[in-house]
Amino acid sequence: MARHHGPVLVDTNVILECWRVGAWRALTGGYRVETVEDCVIETQTGFQRRAVEQQIDNKALRDSLAAVHQVEDASRAAAIVREGMFSFLDVGEQSLWAHALTRNDHWVLCGPDKASLRFGVRLGLRERLVALEVLLRGVGYKAAGLRSAYTSAWLDKTRGEIVIMEGPKKQ
């Protein structure tokens, strides 16, 4: 994948992983990184039980993001009507997808949760699912120690398995 030039929507897990490996500045310096309020809140949950490198300052996080979006109930309702599997996503992922589905620009979504990936595949949006490793490589940052779920190899394998499991898309 060539370097993406549109908005990058990230879930809680990506924020935590970037913070853990010291890649947050590279990601937010190279892309228009956006998320939703529920994901920001999730980064603060369990703060005191996290290792030092995973403790994220709320103000620093908000200041570094291009946007933190509020999600309306109507957007959530539209998402669940579009694909019933929406109700199986975690709150942050529900909000992120509900927001993403209201956009008409060239966004990509970065998040390693299998249910979230499956949701994206079901909606025919698999090409918008991107690995953190690919994004970081796009800005010339080599993140040492990324967990496997954030690599392009893992995403390609998992996305392929989901596509096969889901079978041909019903029209």
Short mmCIF file of N, CA and C in Angstrom, two decimals:
data_model
loop_
_atom_site.label_atom_id
_atom_site.label_comp_id
_atom_site.label_asym_id
_atom_site.label_seq_id
_atom_site.Cartn_x
_atom_site.Cartn_y
_atom_site.Cartn_z
N MET A 1 0.85 -1.19 0.00
CA MET A 1 0.00 0.00 0.00
C MET A 1 0.89 1.24 0.00
N ALA A 2 0.58 2.16 -0.89
CA ALA A 2 1.28 3.44 -0.90
C ALA A 2 0.84 4.23 0.33
N ARG A 3 1.63 5.23 0.69
CA ARG A 3 1.30 6.03 1.86
C ARG A 3 -0.08 6.65 1.71
N HIS A 4 -0.90 6.49 2.72
CA HIS A 4 -2.27 7.00 2.72
C HIS A 4 -2.24 8.51 2.98
N HIS A 5 -3.09 9.25 2.26
CA HIS A 5 -3.10 10.71 2.43
C HIS A 5 -4.41 11.24 3.00
N GLY A 6 -5.34 10.37 3.32
CA GLY A 6 -6.60 10.81 3.92
C GLY A 6 -6.58 10.59 5.42
N PRO A 7 -7.72 10.76 6.06
CA PRO A 7 -7.82 10.56 7.51
C PRO A 7 -7.57 9.10 7.90
N VAL A 8 -6.93 8.93 9.05
CA VAL A 8 -6.68 7.61 9.63
C VAL A 8 -7.48 7.53 10.92
N LEU A 9 -8.45 6.62 10.94
CA LEU A 9 -9.28 6.42 12.13
C LEU A 9 -8.66 5.30 12.95
N VAL A 10 -8.42 5.56 14.23
CA VAL A 10 -7.75 4.57 15.08
C VAL A 10 -8.63 4.20 16.27
N ASP A 11 -8.50 2.92 16.66
CA ASP A 11 -9.22 2.47 17.84
C ASP A 11 -8.32 2.55 19.07
N THR A 12 -8.86 2.22 20.20
CA THR A 12 -8.15 2.29 21.48
C THR A 12 -6.88 1.45 21.45
N ASN A 13 -6.97 0.25 20.91
CA ASN A 13 -5.81 -0.65 20.89
C ASN A 13 -4.63 -0.06 20.14
N VAL A 14 -4.90 0.61 19.04
CA VAL A 14 -3.83 1.22 18.25
C VAL A 14 -3.18 2.37 19.03
N ILE A 15 -3.98 3.15 19.70
CA ILE A 15 -3.44 4.24 20.51
C ILE A 15 -2.51 3.66 21.59
N LEU A 16 -2.99 2.64 22.28
CA LEU A 16 -2.19 2.02 23.35
C LEU A 16 -0.90 1.41 22.80
N GLU A 17 -0.99 0.73 21.67
CA GLU A 17 0.20 0.10 21.09
C GLU A 17 1.21 1.14 20.63
N CYS A 18 0.75 2.19 20.01
CA CYS A 18 1.65 3.27 19.57
C CYS A 18 2.36 3.88 20.77
N TRP A 19 1.62 4.12 21.81
CA TRP A 19 2.20 4.70 23.02
C TRP A 19 3.24 3.74 23.61
N ARG A 20 2.90 2.44 23.60
CA ARG A 20 3.78 1.42 24.18
C ARG A 20 5.13 1.35 23.46
N VAL A 21 5.11 1.45 22.13
CA VAL A 21 6.36 1.32 21.36
C VAL A 21 6.98 2.67 21.00
N GLY A 22 6.39 3.75 21.48
CA GLY A 22 6.96 5.08 21.22
C GLY A 22 6.74 5.60 19.81
N ALA A 23 5.65 5.16 19.16
CA ALA A 23 5.42 5.54 17.76
C ALA A 23 4.30 6.57 17.58
N TRP A 24 3.71 7.04 18.67
CA TRP A 24 2.56 7.94 18.56
C TRP A 24 2.90 9.23 17.82
N ARG A 25 4.02 9.84 18.15
CA ARG A 25 4.41 11.10 17.47
C ARG A 25 4.62 10.88 15.98
N ALA A 26 5.22 9.75 15.62
CA ALA A 26 5.43 9.45 14.20
C ALA A 26 4.09 9.30 13.48
N LEU A 27 3.16 8.59 14.11
CA LEU A 27 1.86 8.37 13.48
C LEU A 27 1.10 9.69 13.32
N THR A 28 1.00 10.45 14.40
CA THR A 28 0.22 11.69 14.35
C THR A 28 0.95 12.80 13.59
N GLY A 29 2.27 12.70 13.48
CA GLY A 29 3.01 13.67 12.69
C GLY A 29 2.91 13.40 11.20
N GLY A 30 2.62 12.17 10.84
CA GLY A 30 2.59 11.80 9.43
C GLY A 30 1.20 11.68 8.83
N TYR A 31 0.19 11.62 9.67
CA TYR A 31 -1.19 11.43 9.19
C TYR A 31 -2.14 12.32 9.95
N ARG A 32 -3.31 12.49 9.37
CA ARG A 32 -4.42 13.13 10.07
C ARG A 32 -5.11 12.03 10.87
N VAL A 33 -4.69 11.83 12.11
CA VAL A 33 -5.20 10.75 12.96
C VAL A 33 -6.41 11.25 13.74
N GLU A 34 -7.48 10.50 13.62
CA GLU A 34 -8.73 10.84 14.28
C GLU A 34 -9.26 9.63 15.03
N THR A 35 -10.10 9.89 16.01
CA THR A 35 -10.79 8.82 16.71
C THR A 35 -12.11 9.36 17.22
N VAL A 36 -12.75 8.60 18.09
CA VAL A 36 -14.03 8.99 18.67
C VAL A 36 -13.87 9.11 20.18
N GLU A 37 -14.77 9.83 20.79
CA GLU A 37 -14.73 10.08 22.23
C GLU A 37 -14.64 8.79 23.04
N ASP A 38 -15.40 7.77 22.66
CA ASP A 38 -15.37 6.51 23.43
C ASP A 38 -13.99 5.87 23.43
N CYS A 39 -13.24 5.98 22.34
CA CYS A 39 -11.88 5.42 22.31
C CYS A 39 -10.94 6.21 23.21
N VAL A 40 -11.09 7.52 23.23
CA VAL A 40 -10.27 8.34 24.13
C VAL A 40 -10.57 7.96 25.58
N ILE A 41 -11.84 7.82 25.91
CA ILE A 41 -12.23 7.42 27.27
C ILE A 41 -11.62 6.07 27.62
N GLU A 42 -11.65 5.12 26.68
CA GLU A 42 -11.10 3.80 26.93
C GLU A 42 -9.59 3.84 27.21
N THR A 43 -8.89 4.80 26.64
CA THR A 43 -7.44 4.90 26.91
C THR A 43 -7.18 5.29 28.36
N GLN A 44 -8.16 5.89 29.00
CA GLN A 44 -7.99 6.34 30.37
C GLN A 44 -8.49 5.30 31.38
N THR A 45 -9.25 4.32 30.94
CA THR A 45 -9.77 3.28 31.81
C THR A 45 -8.65 2.33 32.20
N GLY A 46 -8.53 2.06 33.48
CA GLY A 46 -7.47 1.17 33.95
C GLY A 46 -6.11 1.80 33.93
N PHE A 47 -6.06 3.12 33.84
CA PHE A 47 -4.80 3.88 33.75
C PHE A 47 -3.79 3.45 34.80
N GLN A 48 -4.25 3.32 36.05
CA GLN A 48 -3.35 3.03 37.17
C GLN A 48 -2.77 1.61 37.13
N ARG A 49 -3.37 0.72 36.35
CA ARG A 49 -2.88 -0.66 36.27
C ARG A 49 -1.97 -0.90 35.06
N ARG A 50 -1.75 0.11 34.26
CA ARG A 50 -0.92 -0.05 33.07
C ARG A 50 0.54 0.23 33.38
N ALA A 51 1.39 -0.37 32.57
CA ALA A 51 2.82 -0.07 32.65
C ALA A 51 3.02 1.40 32.30
N VAL A 52 4.10 1.98 32.75
CA VAL A 52 4.37 3.40 32.54
C VAL A 52 4.25 3.80 31.07
N GLU A 53 4.80 2.97 30.18
CA GLU A 53 4.78 3.34 28.76
C GLU A 53 3.38 3.30 28.15
N GLN A 54 2.41 2.72 28.86
CA GLN A 54 1.04 2.68 28.36
C GLN A 54 0.13 3.68 29.07
N GLN A 55 0.67 4.47 29.96
CA GLN A 55 -0.13 5.49 30.63
C GLN A 55 -0.16 6.72 29.74
N ILE A 56 -1.34 7.03 29.28
CA ILE A 56 -1.52 8.08 28.29
C ILE A 56 -2.16 9.30 28.94
N ASP A 57 -1.48 10.41 28.84
CA ASP A 57 -2.00 11.66 29.35
C ASP A 57 -3.16 12.11 28.47
N ASN A 58 -4.32 12.31 29.07
CA ASN A 58 -5.53 12.66 28.34
C ASN A 58 -5.35 13.94 27.51
N LYS A 59 -4.80 14.98 28.10
CA LYS A 59 -4.61 16.24 27.39
C LYS A 59 -3.63 16.08 26.23
N ALA A 60 -2.52 15.40 26.47
CA ALA A 60 -1.53 15.18 25.41
C ALA A 60 -2.15 14.39 24.26
N LEU A 61 -2.95 13.39 24.59
CA LEU A 61 -3.60 12.60 23.55
C LEU A 61 -4.54 13.47 22.73
N ARG A 62 -5.43 14.18 23.40
CA ARG A 62 -6.39 15.02 22.68
C ARG A 62 -5.70 16.09 21.84
N ASP A 63 -4.64 16.68 22.38
CA ASP A 63 -3.91 17.70 21.63
C ASP A 63 -3.22 17.15 20.39
N SER A 64 -2.86 15.88 20.41
CA SER A 64 -2.12 15.29 19.28
C SER A 64 -3.04 14.76 18.18
N LEU A 65 -4.31 14.59 18.48
CA LEU A 65 -5.25 14.08 17.48
C LEU A 65 -5.79 15.21 16.61
N ALA A 66 -6.00 14.91 15.34
CA ALA A 66 -6.58 15.90 14.43
C ALA A 66 -8.04 16.16 14.77
N ALA A 67 -8.73 15.12 15.29
CA ALA A 67 -10.13 15.28 15.70
C ALA A 67 -10.53 14.14 16.62
N VAL A 68 -11.41 14.48 17.56
CA VAL A 68 -12.07 13.49 18.42
C VAL A 68 -13.57 13.70 18.19
N HIS A 69 -14.22 12.71 17.61
CA HIS A 69 -15.60 12.87 17.19
C HIS A 69 -16.59 12.34 18.23
N GLN A 70 -17.66 13.08 18.39
CA GLN A 70 -18.81 12.63 19.17
C GLN A 70 -19.68 11.81 18.22
N VAL A 71 -20.27 10.75 18.70
CA VAL A 71 -21.10 9.90 17.84
C VAL A 71 -22.54 9.96 18.34
N GLU A 72 -23.42 10.27 17.42
CA GLU A 72 -24.85 10.39 17.74
C GLU A 72 -25.52 9.02 17.73
N ASP A 73 -26.59 8.89 18.50
CA ASP A 73 -27.35 7.65 18.54
C ASP A 73 -27.89 7.28 17.15
N ALA A 74 -28.23 8.27 16.35
CA ALA A 74 -28.75 8.00 15.00
C ALA A 74 -27.70 7.31 14.15
N SER A 75 -26.44 7.66 14.32
CA SER A 75 -25.36 7.01 13.57
C SER A 75 -25.19 5.56 14.01
N ARG A 76 -25.31 5.33 15.31
CA ARG A 76 -25.23 3.95 15.83
C ARG A 76 -26.41 3.12 15.28
N ALA A 77 -27.59 3.70 15.29
CA ALA A 77 -28.77 3.00 14.80
C ALA A 77 -28.62 2.65 13.32
N ALA A 78 -28.12 3.58 12.54
CA ALA A 78 -27.92 3.32 11.11
C ALA A 78 -26.91 2.20 10.90
N ALA A 79 -25.88 2.14 11.72
CA ALA A 79 -24.85 1.10 11.59
C ALA A 79 -25.42 -0.27 11.94
N ILE A 80 -26.23 -0.37 12.99
CA ILE A 80 -26.78 -1.68 13.36
C ILE A 80 -27.81 -2.15 12.35
N VAL A 81 -28.55 -1.23 11.76
CA VAL A 81 -29.51 -1.60 10.72
C VAL A 81 -28.75 -2.10 9.48
N ARG A 82 -27.64 -1.48 9.19
CA ARG A 82 -26.84 -1.86 8.02
C ARG A 82 -26.21 -3.24 8.19
N GLU A 83 -25.77 -3.56 9.42
CA GLU A 83 -25.14 -4.87 9.68
C GLU A 83 -25.35 -5.20 11.15
N GLY A 84 -26.17 -6.21 11.41
CA GLY A 84 -26.53 -6.61 12.76
C GLY A 84 -25.35 -6.99 13.64
N MET A 85 -24.25 -7.39 13.04
CA MET A 85 -23.07 -7.76 13.81
C MET A 85 -22.51 -6.58 14.61
N PHE A 86 -22.94 -5.38 14.28
CA PHE A 86 -22.51 -4.16 14.97
C PHE A 86 -22.65 -4.31 16.48
N SER A 87 -23.71 -4.96 16.92
CA SER A 87 -23.97 -5.08 18.36
C SER A 87 -22.93 -5.94 19.08
N PHE A 88 -22.12 -6.71 18.33
CA PHE A 88 -21.10 -7.55 18.94
C PHE A 88 -19.75 -6.84 19.11
N LEU A 89 -19.65 -5.63 18.60
CA LEU A 89 -18.40 -4.87 18.74
C LEU A 89 -18.34 -4.23 20.12
N ASP A 90 -17.11 -3.97 20.59
CA ASP A 90 -16.93 -3.22 21.82
C ASP A 90 -17.41 -1.79 21.61
N VAL A 91 -17.68 -1.07 22.69
CA VAL A 91 -18.23 0.28 22.62
C VAL A 91 -17.36 1.21 21.76
N GLY A 92 -16.05 1.20 21.99
CA GLY A 92 -15.18 2.07 21.21
C GLY A 92 -15.22 1.76 19.73
N GLU A 93 -15.22 0.48 19.40
CA GLU A 93 -15.27 0.07 17.99
C GLU A 93 -16.64 0.38 17.37
N GLN A 94 -17.70 0.21 18.15
CA GLN A 94 -19.02 0.60 17.65
C GLN A 94 -19.02 2.08 17.27
N SER A 95 -18.52 2.89 18.18
CA SER A 95 -18.51 4.33 17.92
C SER A 95 -17.63 4.68 16.73
N LEU A 96 -16.47 4.03 16.64
CA LEU A 96 -15.55 4.32 15.53
C LEU A 96 -16.19 3.94 14.20
N TRP A 97 -16.81 2.77 14.12
CA TRP A 97 -17.47 2.36 12.88
C TRP A 97 -18.70 3.22 12.59
N ALA A 98 -19.49 3.52 13.61
CA ALA A 98 -20.67 4.37 13.39
C ALA A 98 -20.25 5.71 12.81
N HIS A 99 -19.14 6.25 13.31
CA HIS A 99 -18.62 7.50 12.77
C HIS A 99 -18.10 7.30 11.35
N ALA A 100 -17.30 6.27 11.14
CA ALA A 100 -16.70 6.02 9.81
C ALA A 100 -17.76 5.92 8.73
N LEU A 101 -18.87 5.27 9.05
CA LEU A 101 -19.92 5.05 8.05
C LEU A 101 -20.68 6.32 7.69
N THR A 102 -20.46 7.40 8.44
CA THR A 102 -21.10 8.68 8.09
C THR A 102 -20.22 9.52 7.16
N ARG A 103 -18.98 9.09 6.95
CA ARG A 103 -18.02 9.89 6.19
C ARG A 103 -18.08 9.56 4.70
N ASN A 104 -17.71 10.54 3.90
CA ASN A 104 -17.64 10.29 2.47
C ASN A 104 -16.26 10.65 1.90
N ASP A 105 -15.27 10.76 2.79
CA ASP A 105 -13.91 11.04 2.32
C ASP A 105 -13.12 9.73 2.25
N HIS A 106 -11.84 9.82 1.99
CA HIS A 106 -11.01 8.63 1.77
C HIS A 106 -10.31 8.21 3.07
N TRP A 107 -11.08 7.76 4.06
CA TRP A 107 -10.55 7.33 5.35
C TRP A 107 -10.09 5.87 5.28
N VAL A 108 -9.20 5.53 6.21
CA VAL A 108 -8.85 4.14 6.48
C VAL A 108 -9.02 3.93 7.97
N LEU A 109 -9.22 2.68 8.36
CA LEU A 109 -9.41 2.36 9.77
C LEU A 109 -8.33 1.40 10.21
N CYS A 110 -7.70 1.73 11.33
CA CYS A 110 -6.63 0.92 11.89
C CYS A 110 -7.07 0.41 13.26
N GLY A 111 -7.21 -0.91 13.36
CA GLY A 111 -7.60 -1.54 14.61
C GLY A 111 -7.54 -3.05 14.44
N PRO A 112 -6.92 -3.77 15.36
CA PRO A 112 -6.70 -5.19 15.18
C PRO A 112 -7.80 -6.12 15.68
N ASP A 113 -8.89 -5.59 16.17
CA ASP A 113 -9.93 -6.44 16.72
C ASP A 113 -10.59 -7.27 15.62
N LYS A 114 -10.65 -8.58 15.80
CA LYS A 114 -11.19 -9.46 14.76
C LYS A 114 -12.66 -9.19 14.46
N ALA A 115 -13.45 -8.89 15.47
CA ALA A 115 -14.87 -8.59 15.23
C ALA A 115 -15.00 -7.31 14.40
N SER A 116 -14.18 -6.33 14.69
CA SER A 116 -14.19 -5.09 13.93
C SER A 116 -13.78 -5.33 12.48
N LEU A 117 -12.75 -6.14 12.29
CA LEU A 117 -12.31 -6.48 10.93
C LEU A 117 -13.42 -7.21 10.18
N ARG A 118 -14.07 -8.13 10.86
CA ARG A 118 -15.16 -8.89 10.24
C ARG A 118 -16.30 -7.96 9.84
N PHE A 119 -16.61 -7.02 10.70
CA PHE A 119 -17.64 -6.04 10.40
C PHE A 119 -17.28 -5.27 9.12
N GLY A 120 -16.04 -4.81 9.03
CA GLY A 120 -15.59 -4.09 7.85
C GLY A 120 -15.66 -4.93 6.58
N VAL A 121 -15.26 -6.19 6.69
CA VAL A 121 -15.33 -7.10 5.55
C VAL A 121 -16.78 -7.31 5.12
N ARG A 122 -17.66 -7.51 6.09
CA ARG A 122 -19.08 -7.71 5.77
C ARG A 122 -19.67 -6.53 5.02
N LEU A 123 -19.18 -5.35 5.31
CA LEU A 123 -19.69 -4.15 4.65
C LEU A 123 -18.99 -3.86 3.32
N GLY A 124 -18.05 -4.73 2.94
CA GLY A 124 -17.34 -4.53 1.68
C GLY A 124 -16.26 -3.47 1.78
N LEU A 125 -15.76 -3.24 2.99
CA LEU A 125 -14.77 -2.18 3.21
C LEU A 125 -13.39 -2.74 3.56
N ARG A 126 -13.09 -3.95 3.16
CA ARG A 126 -11.83 -4.58 3.57
C ARG A 126 -10.60 -3.82 3.09
N GLU A 127 -10.70 -3.10 1.99
CA GLU A 127 -9.55 -2.34 1.50
C GLU A 127 -9.27 -1.10 2.35
N ARG A 128 -10.20 -0.74 3.20
CA ARG A 128 -10.01 0.41 4.10
C ARG A 128 -9.40 0.00 5.43
N LEU A 129 -9.19 -1.29 5.64
CA LEU A 129 -8.61 -1.79 6.88
C LEU A 129 -7.10 -1.84 6.71
N VAL A 130 -6.39 -1.18 7.59
CA VAL A 130 -4.94 -1.04 7.42
C VAL A 130 -4.20 -1.40 8.71
N ALA A 131 -3.04 -1.99 8.54
CA ALA A 131 -2.20 -2.37 9.68
C ALA A 131 -1.38 -1.18 10.16
N LEU A 132 -1.19 -1.09 11.44
CA LEU A 132 -0.36 -0.04 12.02
C LEU A 132 1.05 -0.07 11.43
N GLU A 133 1.60 -1.24 11.26
CA GLU A 133 2.94 -1.37 10.69
C GLU A 133 3.04 -0.67 9.33
N VAL A 134 2.03 -0.81 8.50
CA VAL A 134 2.02 -0.19 7.17
C VAL A 134 1.98 1.32 7.29
N LEU A 135 1.16 1.83 8.20
CA LEU A 135 1.08 3.28 8.39
C LEU A 135 2.43 3.84 8.85
N LEU A 136 3.03 3.16 9.83
CA LEU A 136 4.32 3.64 10.35
C LEU A 136 5.40 3.56 9.28
N ARG A 137 5.40 2.49 8.51
CA ARG A 137 6.36 2.36 7.42
C ARG A 137 6.18 3.51 6.41
N GLY A 138 4.94 3.91 6.20
CA GLY A 138 4.63 5.00 5.27
C GLY A 138 5.23 6.33 5.65
N VAL A 139 5.51 6.52 6.94
CA VAL A 139 6.15 7.76 7.39
C VAL A 139 7.61 7.54 7.76
N GLY A 140 8.14 6.38 7.37
CA GLY A 140 9.55 6.09 7.58
C GLY A 140 9.91 5.71 9.00
N TYR A 141 8.96 5.23 9.77
CA TYR A 141 9.22 4.86 11.15
C TYR A 141 9.22 3.34 11.29
N LYS A 142 10.31 2.80 11.79
CA LYS A 142 10.42 1.35 12.03
C LYS A 142 10.15 1.12 13.51
N ALA A 143 8.96 0.61 13.79
CA ALA A 143 8.57 0.37 15.18
C ALA A 143 9.09 -0.98 15.63
N ALA A 144 10.04 -0.96 16.50
CA ALA A 144 10.57 -2.19 17.07
C ALA A 144 9.60 -2.71 18.12
N GLY A 145 9.35 -3.99 18.10
CA GLY A 145 8.54 -4.60 19.14
C GLY A 145 7.05 -4.51 18.97
N LEU A 146 6.56 -4.18 17.77
CA LEU A 146 5.10 -4.18 17.57
C LEU A 146 4.57 -5.59 17.82
N ARG A 147 3.49 -5.67 18.53
CA ARG A 147 2.84 -6.97 18.71
C ARG A 147 2.30 -7.45 17.37
N SER A 148 2.20 -8.75 17.21
CA SER A 148 1.88 -9.32 15.90
C SER A 148 0.56 -8.82 15.32
N ALA A 149 -0.44 -8.53 16.15
CA ALA A 149 -1.74 -8.09 15.65
C ALA A 149 -1.69 -6.72 14.96
N TYR A 150 -0.56 -6.05 15.04
CA TYR A 150 -0.41 -4.73 14.43
C TYR A 150 0.43 -4.78 13.16
N THR A 151 0.79 -5.99 12.73
CA THR A 151 1.64 -6.14 11.55
C THR A 151 0.81 -6.40 10.30
N SER A 152 1.40 -6.10 9.15
CA SER A 152 0.70 -6.33 7.89
C SER A 152 0.50 -7.81 7.64
N ALA A 153 1.45 -8.65 8.04
CA ALA A 153 1.31 -10.09 7.85
C ALA A 153 0.09 -10.61 8.61
N TRP A 154 -0.08 -10.18 9.85
CA TRP A 154 -1.21 -10.62 10.65
C TRP A 154 -2.53 -10.14 10.03
N LEU A 155 -2.57 -8.86 9.63
CA LEU A 155 -3.79 -8.31 9.05
C LEU A 155 -4.14 -9.05 7.75
N ASP A 156 -3.16 -9.25 6.88
CA ASP A 156 -3.43 -9.94 5.61
C ASP A 156 -3.98 -11.34 5.85
N LYS A 157 -3.36 -12.07 6.77
CA LYS A 157 -3.79 -13.44 7.09
C LYS A 157 -5.20 -13.43 7.68
N THR A 158 -5.43 -12.58 8.66
CA THR A 158 -6.72 -12.53 9.35
C THR A 158 -7.83 -12.06 8.42
N ARG A 159 -7.55 -11.03 7.66
CA ARG A 159 -8.56 -10.52 6.72
C ARG A 159 -8.90 -11.60 5.68
N GLY A 160 -7.89 -12.31 5.19
CA GLY A 160 -8.13 -13.40 4.24
C GLY A 160 -8.99 -14.49 4.84
N GLU A 161 -8.71 -14.87 6.08
CA GLU A 161 -9.51 -15.89 6.76
C GLU A 161 -10.96 -15.44 6.91
N ILE A 162 -11.14 -14.18 7.23
CA ILE A 162 -12.49 -13.64 7.40
C ILE A 162 -13.23 -13.63 6.06
N VAL A 163 -12.56 -13.23 5.01
CA VAL A 163 -13.18 -13.22 3.67
C VAL A 163 -13.64 -14.62 3.30
N ILE A 164 -12.80 -15.62 3.54
CA ILE A 164 -13.15 -17.01 3.23
C ILE A 164 -14.32 -17.46 4.11
N MET A 165 -14.27 -17.14 5.39
CA MET A 165 -15.31 -17.54 6.33
C MET A 165 -16.66 -16.90 5.97
N GLU A 166 -16.63 -15.67 5.54
CA GLU A 166 -17.86 -14.96 5.21
C GLU A 166 -18.46 -15.42 3.89
N GLY A 167 -17.64 -15.96 3.00
CA GLY A 167 -18.14 -16.43 1.71
C GLY A 167 -18.54 -15.29 0.81
N PRO A 168 -19.17 -15.60 -0.32
CA PRO A 168 -19.56 -14.55 -1.25
C PRO A 168 -20.56 -13.59 -0.60
N LYS A 169 -20.36 -12.31 -0.88
CA LYS A 169 -21.24 -11.28 -0.31
C LYS A 169 -22.62 -11.37 -0.97
N LYS A 170 -23.66 -11.39 -0.13
CA LYS A 170 -25.03 -11.43 -0.65
C LYS A 170 -25.39 -10.06 -1.17
N GLN A 171 -26.01 -10.04 -2.30
CA GLN A 171 -26.42 -8.75 -2.90
C GLN A 171 -27.87 -8.45 -2.63
#
